Coordinates of C-alpha atoms in Angstrom, one line a residue:
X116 CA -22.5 -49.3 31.3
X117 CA -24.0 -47.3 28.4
X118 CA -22.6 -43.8 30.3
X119 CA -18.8 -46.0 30.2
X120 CA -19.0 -46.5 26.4
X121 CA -20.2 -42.6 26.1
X122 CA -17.3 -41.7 27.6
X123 CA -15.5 -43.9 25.5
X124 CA -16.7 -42.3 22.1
X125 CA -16.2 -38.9 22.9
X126 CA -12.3 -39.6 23.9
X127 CA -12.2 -41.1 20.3
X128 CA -14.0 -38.8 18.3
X129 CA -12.0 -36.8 15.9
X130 CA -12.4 -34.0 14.0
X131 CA -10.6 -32.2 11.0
X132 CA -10.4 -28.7 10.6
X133 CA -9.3 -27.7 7.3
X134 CA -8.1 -24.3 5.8
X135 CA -8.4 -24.8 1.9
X136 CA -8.5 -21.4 1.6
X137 CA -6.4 -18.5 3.0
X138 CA -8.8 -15.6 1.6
X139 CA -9.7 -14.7 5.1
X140 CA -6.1 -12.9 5.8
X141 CA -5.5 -11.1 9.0
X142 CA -7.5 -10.3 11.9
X143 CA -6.2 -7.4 13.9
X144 CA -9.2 -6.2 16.0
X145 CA -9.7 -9.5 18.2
X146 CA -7.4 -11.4 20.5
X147 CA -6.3 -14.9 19.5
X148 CA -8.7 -16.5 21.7
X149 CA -11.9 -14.9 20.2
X150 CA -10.5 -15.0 16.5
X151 CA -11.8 -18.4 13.8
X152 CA -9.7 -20.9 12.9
X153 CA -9.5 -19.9 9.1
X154 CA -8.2 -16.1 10.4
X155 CA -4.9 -15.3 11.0
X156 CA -3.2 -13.9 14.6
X157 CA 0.0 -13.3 12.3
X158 CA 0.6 -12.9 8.8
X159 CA 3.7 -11.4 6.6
X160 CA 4.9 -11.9 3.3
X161 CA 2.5 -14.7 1.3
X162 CA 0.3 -13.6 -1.3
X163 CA -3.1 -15.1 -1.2
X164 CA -3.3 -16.4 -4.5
X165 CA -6.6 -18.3 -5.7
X166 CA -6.6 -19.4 -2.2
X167 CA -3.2 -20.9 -1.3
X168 CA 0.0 -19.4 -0.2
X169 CA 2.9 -17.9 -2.6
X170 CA 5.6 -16.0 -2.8
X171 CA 4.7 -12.6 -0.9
X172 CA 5.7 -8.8 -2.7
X173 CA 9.3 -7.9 -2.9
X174 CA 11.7 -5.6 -4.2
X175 CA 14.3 -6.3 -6.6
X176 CA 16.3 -3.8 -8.6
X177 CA 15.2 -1.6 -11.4
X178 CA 17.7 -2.2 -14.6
X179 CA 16.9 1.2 -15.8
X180 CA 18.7 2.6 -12.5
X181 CA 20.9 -0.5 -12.0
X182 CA 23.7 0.7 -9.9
X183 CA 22.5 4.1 -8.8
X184 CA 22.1 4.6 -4.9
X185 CA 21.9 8.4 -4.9
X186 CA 18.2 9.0 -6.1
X187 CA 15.4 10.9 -4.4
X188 CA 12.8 11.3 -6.7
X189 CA 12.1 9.7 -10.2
X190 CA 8.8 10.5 -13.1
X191 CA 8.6 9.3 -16.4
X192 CA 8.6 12.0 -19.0
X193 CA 6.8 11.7 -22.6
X194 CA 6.4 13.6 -25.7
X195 CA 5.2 13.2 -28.9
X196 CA 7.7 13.4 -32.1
X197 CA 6.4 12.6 -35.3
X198 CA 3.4 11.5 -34.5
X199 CA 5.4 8.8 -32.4
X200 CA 4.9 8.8 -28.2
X201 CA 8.8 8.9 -27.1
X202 CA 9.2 8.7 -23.5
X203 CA 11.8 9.1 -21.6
X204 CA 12.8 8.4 -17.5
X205 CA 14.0 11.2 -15.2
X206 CA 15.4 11.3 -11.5
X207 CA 16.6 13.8 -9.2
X208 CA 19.8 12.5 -7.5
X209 CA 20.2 13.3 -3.6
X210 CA 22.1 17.0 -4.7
X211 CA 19.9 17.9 -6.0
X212 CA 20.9 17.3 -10.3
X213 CA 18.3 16.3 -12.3
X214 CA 19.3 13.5 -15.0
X215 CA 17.3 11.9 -17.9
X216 CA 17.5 7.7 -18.3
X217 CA 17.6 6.6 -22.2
X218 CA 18.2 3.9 -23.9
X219 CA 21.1 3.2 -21.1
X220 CA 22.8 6.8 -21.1
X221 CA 22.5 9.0 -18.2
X222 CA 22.4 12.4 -18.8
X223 CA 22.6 15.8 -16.9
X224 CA 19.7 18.3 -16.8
X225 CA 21.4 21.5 -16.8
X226 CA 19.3 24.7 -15.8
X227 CA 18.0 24.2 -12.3
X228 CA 18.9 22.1 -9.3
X229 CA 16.4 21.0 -6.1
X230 CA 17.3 21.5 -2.6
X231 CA 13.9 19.1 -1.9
X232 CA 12.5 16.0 -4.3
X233 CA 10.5 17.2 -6.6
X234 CA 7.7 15.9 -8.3
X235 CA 6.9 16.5 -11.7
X236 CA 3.8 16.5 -14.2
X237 CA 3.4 16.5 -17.9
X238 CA 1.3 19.3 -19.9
X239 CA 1.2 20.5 -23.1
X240 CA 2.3 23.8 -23.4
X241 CA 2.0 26.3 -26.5
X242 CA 2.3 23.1 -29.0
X243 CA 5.3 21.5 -26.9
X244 CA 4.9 18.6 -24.4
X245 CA 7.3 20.0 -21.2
X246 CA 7.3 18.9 -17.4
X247 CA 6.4 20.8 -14.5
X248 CA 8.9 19.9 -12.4
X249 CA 8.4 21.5 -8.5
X250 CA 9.4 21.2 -4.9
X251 CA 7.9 22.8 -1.6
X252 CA 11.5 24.4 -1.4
X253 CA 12.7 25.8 -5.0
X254 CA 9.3 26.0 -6.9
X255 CA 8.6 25.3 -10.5
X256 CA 10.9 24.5 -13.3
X257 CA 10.0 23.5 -16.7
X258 CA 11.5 20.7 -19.0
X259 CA 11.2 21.0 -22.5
X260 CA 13.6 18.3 -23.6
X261 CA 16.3 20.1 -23.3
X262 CA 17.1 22.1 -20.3
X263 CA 14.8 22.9 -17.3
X264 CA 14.1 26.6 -17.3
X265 CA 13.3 28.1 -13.4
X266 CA 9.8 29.8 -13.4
X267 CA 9.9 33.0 -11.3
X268 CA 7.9 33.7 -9.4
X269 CA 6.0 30.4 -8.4
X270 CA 5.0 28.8 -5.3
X271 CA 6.7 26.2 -3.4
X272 CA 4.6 23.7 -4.5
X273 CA 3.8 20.5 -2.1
X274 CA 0.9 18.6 -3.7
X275 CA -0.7 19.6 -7.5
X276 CA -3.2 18.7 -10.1
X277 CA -4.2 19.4 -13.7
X278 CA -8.2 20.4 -13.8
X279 CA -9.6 22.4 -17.2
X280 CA -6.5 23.5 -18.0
X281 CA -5.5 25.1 -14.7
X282 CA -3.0 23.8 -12.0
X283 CA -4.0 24.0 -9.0
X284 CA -1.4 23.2 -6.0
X285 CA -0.8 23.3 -2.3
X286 CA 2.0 25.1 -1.1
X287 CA 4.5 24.5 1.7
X288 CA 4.4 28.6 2.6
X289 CA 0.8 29.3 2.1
X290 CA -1.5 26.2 4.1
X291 CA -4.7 27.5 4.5
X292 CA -5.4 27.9 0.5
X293 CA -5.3 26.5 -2.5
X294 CA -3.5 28.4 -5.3
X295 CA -4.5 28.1 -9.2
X296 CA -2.3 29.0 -12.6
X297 CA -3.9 30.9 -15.2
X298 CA -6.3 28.9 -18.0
X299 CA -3.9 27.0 -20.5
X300 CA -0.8 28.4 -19.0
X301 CA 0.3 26.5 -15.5
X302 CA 3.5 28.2 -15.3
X303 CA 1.6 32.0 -14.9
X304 CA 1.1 32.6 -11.5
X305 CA 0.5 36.0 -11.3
X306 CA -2.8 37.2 -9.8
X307 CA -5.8 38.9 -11.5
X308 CA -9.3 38.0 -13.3
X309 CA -7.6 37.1 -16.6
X310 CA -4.6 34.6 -14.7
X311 CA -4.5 32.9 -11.2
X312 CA -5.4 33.5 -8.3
X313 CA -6.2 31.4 -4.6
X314 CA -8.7 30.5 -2.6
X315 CA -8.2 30.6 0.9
X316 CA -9.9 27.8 3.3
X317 CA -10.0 29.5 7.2
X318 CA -12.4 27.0 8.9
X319 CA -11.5 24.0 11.2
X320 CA -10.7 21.7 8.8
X321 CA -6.9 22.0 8.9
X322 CA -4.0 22.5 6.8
X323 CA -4.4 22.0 2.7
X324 CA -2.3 19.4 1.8
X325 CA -3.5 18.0 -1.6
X326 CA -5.1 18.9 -4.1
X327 CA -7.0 16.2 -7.0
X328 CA -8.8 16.5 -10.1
X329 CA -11.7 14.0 -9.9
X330 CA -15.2 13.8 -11.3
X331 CA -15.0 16.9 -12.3
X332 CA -14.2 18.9 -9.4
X333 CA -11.1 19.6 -7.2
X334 CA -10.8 17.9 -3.9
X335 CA -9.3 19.2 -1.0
X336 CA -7.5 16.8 1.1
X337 CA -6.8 18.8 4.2
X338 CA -5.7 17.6 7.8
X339 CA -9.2 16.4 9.4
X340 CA -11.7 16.7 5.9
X341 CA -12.0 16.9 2.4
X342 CA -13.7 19.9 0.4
X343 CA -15.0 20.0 -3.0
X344 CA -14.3 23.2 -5.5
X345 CA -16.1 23.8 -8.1
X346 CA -13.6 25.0 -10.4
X347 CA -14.7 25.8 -14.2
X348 CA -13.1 27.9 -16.8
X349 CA -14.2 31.5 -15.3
X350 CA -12.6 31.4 -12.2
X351 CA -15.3 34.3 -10.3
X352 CA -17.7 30.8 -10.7
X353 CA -15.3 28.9 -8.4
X354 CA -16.5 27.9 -5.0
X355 CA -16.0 25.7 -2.5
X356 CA -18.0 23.1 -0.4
X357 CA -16.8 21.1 2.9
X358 CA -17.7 17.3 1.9
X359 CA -16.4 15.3 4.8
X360 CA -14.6 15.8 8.2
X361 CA -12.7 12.5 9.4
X362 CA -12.5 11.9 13.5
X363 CA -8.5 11.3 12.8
X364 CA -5.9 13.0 10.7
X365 CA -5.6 12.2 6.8
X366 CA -2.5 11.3 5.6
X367 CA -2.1 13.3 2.3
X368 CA 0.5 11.5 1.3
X369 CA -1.4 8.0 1.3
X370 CA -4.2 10.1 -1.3
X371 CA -4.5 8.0 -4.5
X372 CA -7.1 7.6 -7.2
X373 CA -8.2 4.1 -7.6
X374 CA -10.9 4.0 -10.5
X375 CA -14.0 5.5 -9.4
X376 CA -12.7 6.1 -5.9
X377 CA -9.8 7.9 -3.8
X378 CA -8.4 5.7 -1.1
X379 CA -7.0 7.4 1.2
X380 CA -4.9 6.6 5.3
X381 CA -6.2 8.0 8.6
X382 CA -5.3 7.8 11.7
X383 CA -7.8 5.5 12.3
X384 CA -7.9 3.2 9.5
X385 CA -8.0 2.7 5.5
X386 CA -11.2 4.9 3.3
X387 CA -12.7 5.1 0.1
X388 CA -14.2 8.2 -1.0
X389 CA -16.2 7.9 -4.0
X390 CA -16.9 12.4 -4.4
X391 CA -19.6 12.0 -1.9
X392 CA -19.9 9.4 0.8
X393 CA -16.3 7.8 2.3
X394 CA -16.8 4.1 3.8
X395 CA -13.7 2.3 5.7
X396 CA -12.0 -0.4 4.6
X397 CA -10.6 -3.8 5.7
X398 CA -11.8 -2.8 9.4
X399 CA -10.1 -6.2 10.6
X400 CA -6.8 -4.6 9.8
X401 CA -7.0 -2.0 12.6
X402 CA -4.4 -0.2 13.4
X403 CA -1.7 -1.4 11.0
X404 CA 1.0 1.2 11.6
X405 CA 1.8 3.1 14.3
X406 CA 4.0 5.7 12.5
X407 CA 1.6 7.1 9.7
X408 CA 3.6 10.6 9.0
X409 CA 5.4 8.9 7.0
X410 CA 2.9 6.2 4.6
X411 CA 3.0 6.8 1.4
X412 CA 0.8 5.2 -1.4
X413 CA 0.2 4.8 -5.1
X414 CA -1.9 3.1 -7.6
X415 CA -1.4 0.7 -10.2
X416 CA -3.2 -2.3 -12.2
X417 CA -6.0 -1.9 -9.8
X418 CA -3.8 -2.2 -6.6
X419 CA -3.8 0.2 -4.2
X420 CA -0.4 0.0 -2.6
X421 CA 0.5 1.5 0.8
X422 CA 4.1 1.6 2.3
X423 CA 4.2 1.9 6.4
X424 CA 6.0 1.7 9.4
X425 CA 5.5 -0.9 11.6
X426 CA 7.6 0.3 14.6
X427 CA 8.6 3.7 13.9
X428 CA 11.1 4.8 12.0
X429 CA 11.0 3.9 7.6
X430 CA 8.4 2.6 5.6
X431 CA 9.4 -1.2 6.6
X432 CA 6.2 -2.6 5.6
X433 CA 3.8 -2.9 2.6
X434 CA -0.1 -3.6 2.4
X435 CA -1.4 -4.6 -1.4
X436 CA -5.3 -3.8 -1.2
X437 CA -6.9 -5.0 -4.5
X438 CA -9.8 -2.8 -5.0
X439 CA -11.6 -5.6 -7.5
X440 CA -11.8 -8.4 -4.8
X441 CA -10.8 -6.6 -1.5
X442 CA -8.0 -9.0 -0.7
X443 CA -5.2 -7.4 1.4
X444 CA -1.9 -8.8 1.4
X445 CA 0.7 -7.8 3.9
X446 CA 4.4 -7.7 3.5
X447 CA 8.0 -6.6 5.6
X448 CA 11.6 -6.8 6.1
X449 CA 12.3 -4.1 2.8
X450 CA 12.3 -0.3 2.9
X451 CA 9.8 2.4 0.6
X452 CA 10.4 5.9 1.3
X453 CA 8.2 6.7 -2.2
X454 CA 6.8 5.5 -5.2
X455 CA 8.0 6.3 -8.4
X456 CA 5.3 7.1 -11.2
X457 CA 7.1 5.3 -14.3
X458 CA 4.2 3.3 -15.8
X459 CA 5.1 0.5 -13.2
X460 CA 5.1 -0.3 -9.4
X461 CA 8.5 1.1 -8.5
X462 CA 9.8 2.9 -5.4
X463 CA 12.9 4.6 -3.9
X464 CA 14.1 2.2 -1.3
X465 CA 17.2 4.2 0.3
X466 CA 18.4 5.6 -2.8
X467 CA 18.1 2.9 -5.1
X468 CA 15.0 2.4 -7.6
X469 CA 13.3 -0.8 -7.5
X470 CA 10.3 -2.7 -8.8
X471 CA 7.8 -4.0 -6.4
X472 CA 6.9 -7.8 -7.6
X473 CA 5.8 -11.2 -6.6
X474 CA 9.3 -12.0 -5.8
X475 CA 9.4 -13.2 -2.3
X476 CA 12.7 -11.5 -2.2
X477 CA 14.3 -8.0 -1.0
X478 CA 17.0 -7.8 -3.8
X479 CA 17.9 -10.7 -3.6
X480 CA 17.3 -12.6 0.0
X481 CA 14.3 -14.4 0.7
X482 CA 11.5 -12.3 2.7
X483 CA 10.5 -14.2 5.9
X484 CA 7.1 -15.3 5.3
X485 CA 4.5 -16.3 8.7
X486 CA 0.8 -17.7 8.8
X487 CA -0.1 -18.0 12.0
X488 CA -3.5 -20.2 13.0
X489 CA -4.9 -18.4 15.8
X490 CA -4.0 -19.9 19.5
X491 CA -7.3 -20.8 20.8
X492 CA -10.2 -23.4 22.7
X493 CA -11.6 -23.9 19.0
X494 CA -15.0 -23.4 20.8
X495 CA -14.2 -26.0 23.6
X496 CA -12.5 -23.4 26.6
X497 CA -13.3 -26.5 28.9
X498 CA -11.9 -29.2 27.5
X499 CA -8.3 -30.7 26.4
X500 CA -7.8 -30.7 22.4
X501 CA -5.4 -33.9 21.3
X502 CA -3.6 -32.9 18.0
X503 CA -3.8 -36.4 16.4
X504 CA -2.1 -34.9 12.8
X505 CA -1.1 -32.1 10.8
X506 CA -1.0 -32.3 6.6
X507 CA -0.9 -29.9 4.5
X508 CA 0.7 -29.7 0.9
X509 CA 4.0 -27.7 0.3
X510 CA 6.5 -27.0 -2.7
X511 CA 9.2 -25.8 -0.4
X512 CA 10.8 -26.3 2.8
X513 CA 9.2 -24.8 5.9
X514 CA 9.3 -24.7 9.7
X515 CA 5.7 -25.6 11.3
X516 CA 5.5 -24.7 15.1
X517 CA 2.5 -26.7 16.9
X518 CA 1.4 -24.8 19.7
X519 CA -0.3 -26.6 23.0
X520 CA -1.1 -24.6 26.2
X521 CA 2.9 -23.8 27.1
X522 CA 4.2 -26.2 25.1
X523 CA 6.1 -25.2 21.3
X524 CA 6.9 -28.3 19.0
X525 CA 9.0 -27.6 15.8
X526 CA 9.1 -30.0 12.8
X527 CA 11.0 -29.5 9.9
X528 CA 8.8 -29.9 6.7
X529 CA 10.4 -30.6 3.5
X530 CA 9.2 -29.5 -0.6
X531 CA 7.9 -32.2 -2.2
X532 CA 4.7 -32.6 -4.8
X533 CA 1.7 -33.9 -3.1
X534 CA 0.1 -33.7 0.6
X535 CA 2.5 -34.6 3.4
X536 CA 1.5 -35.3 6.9
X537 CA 2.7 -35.5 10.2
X538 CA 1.7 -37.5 13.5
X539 CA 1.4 -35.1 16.7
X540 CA -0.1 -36.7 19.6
X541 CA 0.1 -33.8 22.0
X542 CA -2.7 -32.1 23.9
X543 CA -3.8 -28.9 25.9
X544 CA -6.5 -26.7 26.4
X545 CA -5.2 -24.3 23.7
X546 CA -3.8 -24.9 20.4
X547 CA -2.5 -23.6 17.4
X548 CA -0.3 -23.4 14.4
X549 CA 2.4 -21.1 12.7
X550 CA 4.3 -21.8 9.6
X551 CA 7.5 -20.0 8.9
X552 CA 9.6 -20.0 5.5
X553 CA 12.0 -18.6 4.2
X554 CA 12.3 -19.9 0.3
X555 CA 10.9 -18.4 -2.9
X556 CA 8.3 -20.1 -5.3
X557 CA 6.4 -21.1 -2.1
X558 CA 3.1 -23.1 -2.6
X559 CA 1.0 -23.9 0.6
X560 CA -2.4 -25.6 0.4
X561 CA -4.4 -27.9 2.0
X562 CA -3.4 -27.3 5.4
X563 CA -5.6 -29.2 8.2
X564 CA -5.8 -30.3 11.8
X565 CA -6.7 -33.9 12.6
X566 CA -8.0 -33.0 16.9
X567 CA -9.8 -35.3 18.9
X568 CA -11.3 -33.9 22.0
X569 CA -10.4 -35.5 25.9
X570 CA -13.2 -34.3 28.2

């Protein structure tokens, strides 16, 4: 009799199992089955914001470059007039023109054209403020306002930095060394005691591909390592020291100073590098892309920002790492060939300039956003799991798929204030949960399952 009325209570006893927080983000490295209720299997296009669900990043057009669809680079340029910081914005167009952006006139650069997007760098030369402006095809050109004026002969430069008054670059035609301008004049390359000169890096560390000023050294970021010059006014002190060798290939392109500390893409995960010691990050990521050649990154308000491929082919994909709380937000469905350093988070997204925001939107259409609860025994492998109830608290419309063993059950959720729920009674072995939306100024919260165990 007592062992009846056992039996009894366990069939009845319910359980909720609430996520009122979402801080936990994706978990890459396990299979469903072995992952925690609070992680998630799947997970695009939300930003986890003081632990509910909003409106993932997006891209939406830049007004400075509204209408433009033929640009493949873009830098701010600024100069001091007066006393007063003007500043002005600059873009190469896919022929290779350059073209200055102010106060809504475009004009034409006239001087020197680009067969490769540049990049560009401000500097202070003899009393003027100019821009470097170089590619790893055509070499360096200089802007002083006016027209760019072609430096001959220079390298073809592929990665650079400012350090004491020196540039020092990587070069598409010279891999294995790093090449420096003369003191307080980056546009003299010629080589000698009293100008530049190069230090050439034969050892097993790979190609040089970039170049960075930080803590007071230059750091090498090569193929498989990172070396450290020490590289002070008189260059017969330089010298060089080999700091770190990775077991994958470092991205160079992904190379970005974030505060104290360069974060950086391998082929076999996200690092920090702090000058001495490099530590992964987010581990639970794993392998997030599978086409890293071409990841690009940048910095900006204390995001580091990395654009990826997720099947091959363009950068479909973005991750947001915050390097203050270490939250990683993922987003898809828009394209970032390259970031464009203009005092904001922009990119190039197949010829157009846009801003990367909050939105929820890729100019203009809403971004497909997922949470998916892992599909697992929650802890019970043995036993059948009866989802009594589902509530949760939405401000927009949304698809919730309740999974049980082979079954699928979709319910249509509408926006409304307040917590919603929604009677179930289904069972099976294995359960979970995905929402789906596809609105902007999404709010999720409070999302729980009500499961009563049938042994």
């Amino acid at each position: 009799m007592r062992r009846d009325r056992y039996l009894k209570t366990v069939k009845r006893a319910k359980a909720r199992r609430l996520i009122n927080r979402f801080a936990s983000g994706l978990d890459a490295t396990k299979d469903e089955a072995a992952m925690p209720f609070t992680s998630a299997a799947k997970y695009t296009n939300f930003r986890i914001s003081r632990g509910v669900l909003t409106d993932g990043w997006g891209i939406e057009e830049h007004p400075s470059f509204a209408g433009k669809a033929n640009v493949s680079s873009v830098w701010e340029y600024s100069r001091y007039d007066g006393g007063e910081r003007a500043s002005a914005l600059m873009y190469c167009d896919t022929d290779g023109v350059v073209h200055t952006v102010s106060g809504g006139e475009d004009r034409t650069v006239v001087g020197a054209t680009f067969t490769s997007p540049p990049i560009a760098i401000g500097y202070r030369l003899y009393g003027n403020d100019v821009c470097l402006v170089c590619s790893a095809t055509d070499g360096m050109a200089v802007y002083d306002g006016t027209s760019l004026r072609k430096i001959e002969p220079s390298p073809k430069i592929t990665g650079m930095t400012l350090h004491y008054e020196r540039l020092f670059v990587t070069s598409a035609d010279e891999s294995d060394c790093v090449r420096f301008s003369d003191d307080l004049d980056p546009t003299n390359w010629a080589e000698g005691l009293d100008s530049g000169g190069f230090i050439q890096l034969a050892d097993g560390y790979g190609r040089c591909n970039r170049a960075l000023s930080f803590l007071n050294y230059v750091y090498i970021f090569r193929d498989f390592g990172i070396s450290r010059m020490v590289a002070y006014a008189d260059q017969t002190e330089f010298s060089v020291s080999n700091l770190y060798v990775s077991s994958g290939r470092i991205y160079a392109n992904t190379v970005a100073v974030c505060g104290d500390k360069v974060i950086f893409l391998a082929s076999d995960g996200l690092y920090a590098f702090d000058g001495l010691d490099t530590v992964k990050l987010k581990p639970s990521l794993g392998a997030i892309t599978e086409n890293k050649e071409s990841a690009v990154a940048t910095y900006c308000d204390g995001k580091y920002c990395l654009a990826y491929s997720l099947n091959g082919g363009c950068n479909d994909s973005l991750l947001v790492y915050d390097t203050n709380t270490g939250a990683a937000e993922l987003s898809s469905g828009f394209r970032i060939d390259a970031f464009a350093g203009v005092g904001e988070l922009a990119a190039l997204s197949d010829g157009r300039v846009v801003r990367i925001t909050p939105c929820g939107s890729a100019l203009g259409m809403p971004t497909k956003k997922v949470w998916r609860v892992p599909f697992g025994s929650l802890s019970l492998p043995d036993a059948y799991k009866r989802i009594e109830r589902i509530t949760l608290e939405t401000a927009t419309d949304l698809k919730l798929t309740v999974l049980l063993g082979d079954d699928r059950r979709e319910i249509g959720v509408r926006g409304r204030e307040g917590v919603q729920g929604f009677k179930i009674g289904a069972r099976g072995k294995r359960v979970g949960l995905e929402i789906e939306c596809e609105s902007v100024n999404t709010r999720i919260a409070e999302l729980s399952l009500i499961t009563s165990v049938i042994r």
